[in-house]
PDB file of C-alpha atoms in Angstrom:
ATOM      1  CA  MET A 268     -11.024  -5.190 -13.724  1.00  0.00           C
ATOM      2  CA  LYS A 269     -10.033  -2.892 -10.748  1.00  0.00           C
ATOM      3  CA  ILE A 270      -8.902  -3.962  -7.421  1.00  0.00           C
ATOM      4  CA  ALA A 271      -7.563  -2.189  -4.523  1.00  0.00           C
ATOM      5  CA  TYR A 272      -5.671  -3.838  -1.678  1.00  0.00           C
ATOM      6  CA  LEU A 273      -6.276  -2.481   1.811  1.00  0.00           C
ATOM      7  CA  ILE A 274      -3.374  -3.011   4.163  1.00  0.00           C
ATOM      8  CA  PHE A 275      -3.740  -1.991   7.753  1.00  0.00           C
ATOM      9  CA  SER A 276      -1.323  -4.139   9.196  1.00  0.00           C
ATOM     10  CA  TYR A 277       2.251  -4.247   9.779  1.00  0.00           C
ATOM     11  CA  LEU A 278       3.449  -6.491  12.378  1.00  0.00           C
ATOM     12  CA  HIS A 279       3.046  -9.800  13.570  1.00  0.00           C
ATOM     13  CA  LYS A 280       4.633 -11.372  16.511  1.00  0.00           C
ATOM     14  CA  ASP A 281       6.804  -8.152  16.892  1.00  0.00           C
ATOM     15  CA  SER A 282       8.246  -8.368  13.450  1.00  0.00           C
ATOM     16  CA  PRO A 283       7.078  -6.880   9.764  1.00  0.00           C
ATOM     17  CA  ASN A 284       4.397  -9.381   8.340  1.00  0.00           C
ATOM     18  CA  MET A 285       6.399 -10.324   5.335  1.00  0.00           C
ATOM     19  CA  PRO A 286       4.101 -12.906   3.826  1.00  0.00           C
ATOM     20  CA  ILE A 287       1.101  -9.995   3.810  1.00  0.00           C
ATOM     21  CA  MET A 288       3.161  -7.871   1.922  1.00  0.00           C
ATOM     22  CA  PHE A 289       4.711 -10.343  -0.510  1.00  0.00           C
ATOM     23  CA  HIS A 290       1.347 -11.840  -1.505  1.00  0.00           C
ATOM     24  CA  THR A 291      -0.238  -8.503  -1.981  1.00  0.00           C
ATOM     25  CA  LEU A 292       2.625  -7.351  -4.523  1.00  0.00           C
ATOM     26  CA  LEU A 293       2.484 -11.130  -6.033  1.00  0.00           C
ATOM     27  CA  PHE A 294      -1.295 -10.675  -6.487  1.00  0.00           C
ATOM     28  CA  ALA A 295      -1.306  -6.975  -7.653  1.00  0.00           C
ATOM     29  CA  ASN A 296       1.702  -7.739  -9.886  1.00  0.00           C
ATOM     30  CA  GLU A 297       0.020 -10.461 -11.707  1.00  0.00           C
ATOM     31  CA  MET A 298      -2.984  -8.508 -11.856  1.00  0.00           C
ATOM     32  CA  LYS A 299      -1.601  -5.597 -13.521  1.00  0.00           C
ATOM     33  CA  GLU A 300       0.492  -7.642 -15.776  1.00  0.00           C
ATOM     34  CA  LYS A 301      -2.686  -8.970 -17.286  1.00  0.00           C
ATOM     35  CA  GLY A 302      -4.382  -5.607 -17.512  1.00  0.00           C
ATOM     36  CA  ASP A 303      -6.099  -4.989 -14.562  1.00  0.00           C
ATOM     37  CA  LYS A 304      -6.090  -1.548 -12.692  1.00  0.00           C
ATOM     38  CA  VAL A 305      -4.593  -2.215  -9.318  1.00  0.00           C
ATOM     39  CA  LYS A 306      -4.179   0.218  -6.039  1.00  0.00           C
ATOM     40  CA  ILE A 307      -2.247  -0.861  -2.901  1.00  0.00           C
ATOM     41  CA  ILE A 308      -3.699   1.223  -0.028  1.00  0.00           C
ATOM     42  CA  LEU A 309      -1.820   1.681   3.197  1.00  0.00           C
ATOM     43  CA  GLU A 310      -3.748   2.782   6.440  1.00  0.00           C
ATOM     44  CA  GLY A 311      -3.143   2.594   9.887  1.00  0.00           C
ATOM     45  CA  GLU A 312       0.033   0.858  10.944  1.00  0.00           C
ATOM     46  CA  GLY A 313       0.216  -0.318   7.122  1.00  0.00           C
ATOM     47  CA  VAL A 314       1.857   2.799   6.293  1.00  0.00           C
ATOM     48  CA  LEU A 315       5.045   1.512   7.978  1.00  0.00           C
ATOM     49  CA  TRP A 316       5.361  -0.891   4.650  1.00  0.00           C
ATOM     50  CA  ALA A 317       5.799   2.600   2.673  1.00  0.00           C
ATOM     51  CA  ARG A 318       8.699   3.535   4.665  1.00  0.00           C
ATOM     52  CA  ASP A 319      10.348   0.023   4.344  1.00  0.00           C
ATOM     53  CA  LEU A 320       9.529  -0.804   0.834  1.00  0.00           C
ATOM     54  CA  LEU A 321      11.135   2.464  -0.076  1.00  0.00           C
ATOM     55  CA  SER A 322      14.260   1.458   1.571  1.00  0.00           C
ATOM     56  CA  GLU A 323      17.222   0.410  -1.333  1.00  0.00           C
ATOM     57  CA  ASP A 324      17.800  -2.838   0.549  1.00  0.00           C
ATOM     58  CA  HIS A 325      14.663  -4.140   1.518  1.00  0.00           C
ATOM     59  CA  PRO A 326      14.182  -7.801   0.409  1.00  0.00           C
ATOM     60  CA  LEU A 327      10.472  -7.057  -1.492  1.00  0.00           C
ATOM     61  CA  LYS A 328      12.441  -4.232  -3.492  1.00  0.00           C
ATOM     62  CA  ASN A 329      12.064  -6.019  -6.730  1.00  0.00           C
ATOM     63  CA  HIS A 330       8.487  -6.527  -6.353  1.00  0.00           C
ATOM     64  CA  PHE A 331       7.530  -3.424  -4.817  1.00  0.00           C
ATOM     65  CA  GLU A 332       9.197  -1.236  -7.980  1.00  0.00           C
ATOM     66  CA  PRO A 333       6.785  -2.274 -10.712  1.00  0.00           C
ATOM     67  CA  LEU A 334       4.085  -1.114  -8.512  1.00  0.00           C
ATOM     68  CA  LYS A 335       5.278   1.861  -6.804  1.00  0.00           C
ATOM     69  CA  ASP A 336       2.968   4.440  -8.859  1.00  0.00           C
ATOM     70  CA  ASP A 337      -0.007   1.990  -7.755  1.00  0.00           C
ATOM     71  CA  PHE A 338       0.551   2.725  -3.764  1.00  0.00           C
ATOM     72  CA  VAL A 339      -1.779   5.247  -2.057  1.00  0.00           C
ATOM     73  CA  VAL A 340      -0.631   6.128   1.568  1.00  0.00           C
ATOM     74  CA  CYS A 341      -2.923   7.770   4.052  1.00  0.00           C
ATOM     75  CA  GLU A 342      -1.634  11.333   4.998  1.00  0.00           C
ATOM     76  CA  ALA A 343      -2.968  11.251   8.464  1.00  0.00           C
ATOM     77  CA  CYS A 344      -1.603   7.767   9.311  1.00  0.00           C
ATOM     78  CA  ALA A 345       1.597   8.651   7.756  1.00  0.00           C
ATOM     79  CA  SER A 346       1.769  11.784  10.182  1.00  0.00           C
ATOM     80  CA  MET A 347       0.767   9.615  13.129  1.00  0.00           C
ATOM     81  CA  PHE A 348       3.374   6.883  12.349  1.00  0.00           C
ATOM     82  CA  ASN A 349       6.130   9.567  11.578  1.00  0.00           C
ATOM     83  CA  VAL A 350       6.669   8.351   7.944  1.00  0.00           C
ATOM     84  CA  LYS A 351       5.055  11.312   6.028  1.00  0.00           C
ATOM     85  CA  ASP A 352       8.267  13.066   5.311  1.00  0.00           C
ATOM     86  CA  ILE A 353       9.862   9.721   4.049  1.00  0.00           C
ATOM     87  CA  VAL A 354       7.046   8.864   1.806  1.00  0.00           C
ATOM     88  CA  LYS A 355       6.161  12.549   0.719  1.00  0.00           C
ATOM     89  CA  ASP A 356       7.002  13.064  -3.018  1.00  0.00           C
ATOM     90  CA  LYS A 357       7.811   9.627  -3.502  1.00  0.00           C
ATOM     91  CA  LEU A 358       4.356   7.833  -3.322  1.00  0.00           C
ATOM     92  CA  LYS A 359       0.986   9.196  -3.562  1.00  0.00           C
ATOM     93  CA  MET A 360      -0.747  10.294  -0.314  1.00  0.00           C
ATOM     94  CA  GLU A 361      -4.381  11.084   0.169  1.00  0.00           C
ATOM     95  CA  ASN A 362      -6.412  12.824   2.570  1.00  0.00           C
ATOM     96  CA  ASP A 363      -9.873  12.945   1.114  1.00  0.00           C
ATOM     97  CA  LEU A 364     -11.838  11.865   4.101  1.00  0.00           C
ATOM     98  CA  ARG A 365     -10.693  13.839   7.391  1.00  0.00           C
ATOM     99  CA  GLY A 366      -7.026  13.472   6.497  1.00  0.00           C
ATOM    100  CA  HIS A 367      -7.647   9.650   5.551  1.00  0.00           C
ATOM    101  CA  ILE A 368      -8.035   7.911   2.141  1.00  0.00           C
ATOM    102  CA  SER A 369     -11.783   7.545   0.900  1.00  0.00           C
ATOM    103  CA  LEU A 370     -12.909   4.233   0.215  1.00  0.00           C
ATOM    104  CA  LYS A 371     -15.968   5.452  -1.167  1.00  0.00           C
ATOM    105  CA  LYS A 372     -13.950   7.250  -3.956  1.00  0.00           C
ATOM    106  CA  TYR A 373     -12.354   3.952  -5.024  1.00  0.00           C
ATOM    107  CA  ILE A 374     -15.530   1.930  -4.806  1.00  0.00           C
ATOM    108  CA  ASP A 375     -17.495   4.684  -6.994  1.00  0.00           C
ATOM    109  CA  ASP A 376     -14.624   4.462  -9.426  1.00  0.00           C
ATOM    110  CA  GLY A 377     -15.621   0.556  -9.782  1.00  0.00           C
ATOM    111  CA  TYR A 378     -12.637  -0.944  -7.451  1.00  0.00           C
ATOM    112  CA  ASN A 379     -13.275  -4.139  -5.612  1.00  0.00           C
ATOM    113  CA  ILE A 380     -11.738  -3.629  -2.297  1.00  0.00           C
ATOM    114  CA  ILE A 381      -9.516  -6.700  -0.714  1.00  0.00           C
ATOM    115  CA  THR A 382      -8.504  -6.519   2.627  1.00  0.00           C
ATOM    116  CA  LEU A 383      -5.431  -8.097   3.798  1.00  0.00           C
TER     117      LEU A 383
END
C-alpha cells in the first residue's frame, strides 16, 4: 500500500502541535516497517515542521530519522515561511504545481492521501 500523510498545520494554541506530528511519525513508521511506501508531505505552515525536526535536540528526532527520506516539503511554502535554506539539501522539496507539491502526481502513483 502507498500512503501519503498531508500536513498543513503547525501551531495549536500558540505552540507546535506535537500530537499531530508524533502520531504522523508513529503511523508512518509502523506502515513503513510493515513494507508499505509512505510519504509525509508538508504544505502551508506545516513546512515549519521540517525546520523543527531537523534540529538535533528535537524531542521527536528518533521518530523522524527513520522517515527522513520520506518527507516532501513544498518549495513555495518553505520560501514563504523562511525555512527553504534550512531544508535545502536535507529534505526533498517539490514545486510541480506552481511552486507547490502536486497531489495529483501522488494520487496517480497510487498513494492514498491522509490529511492530519
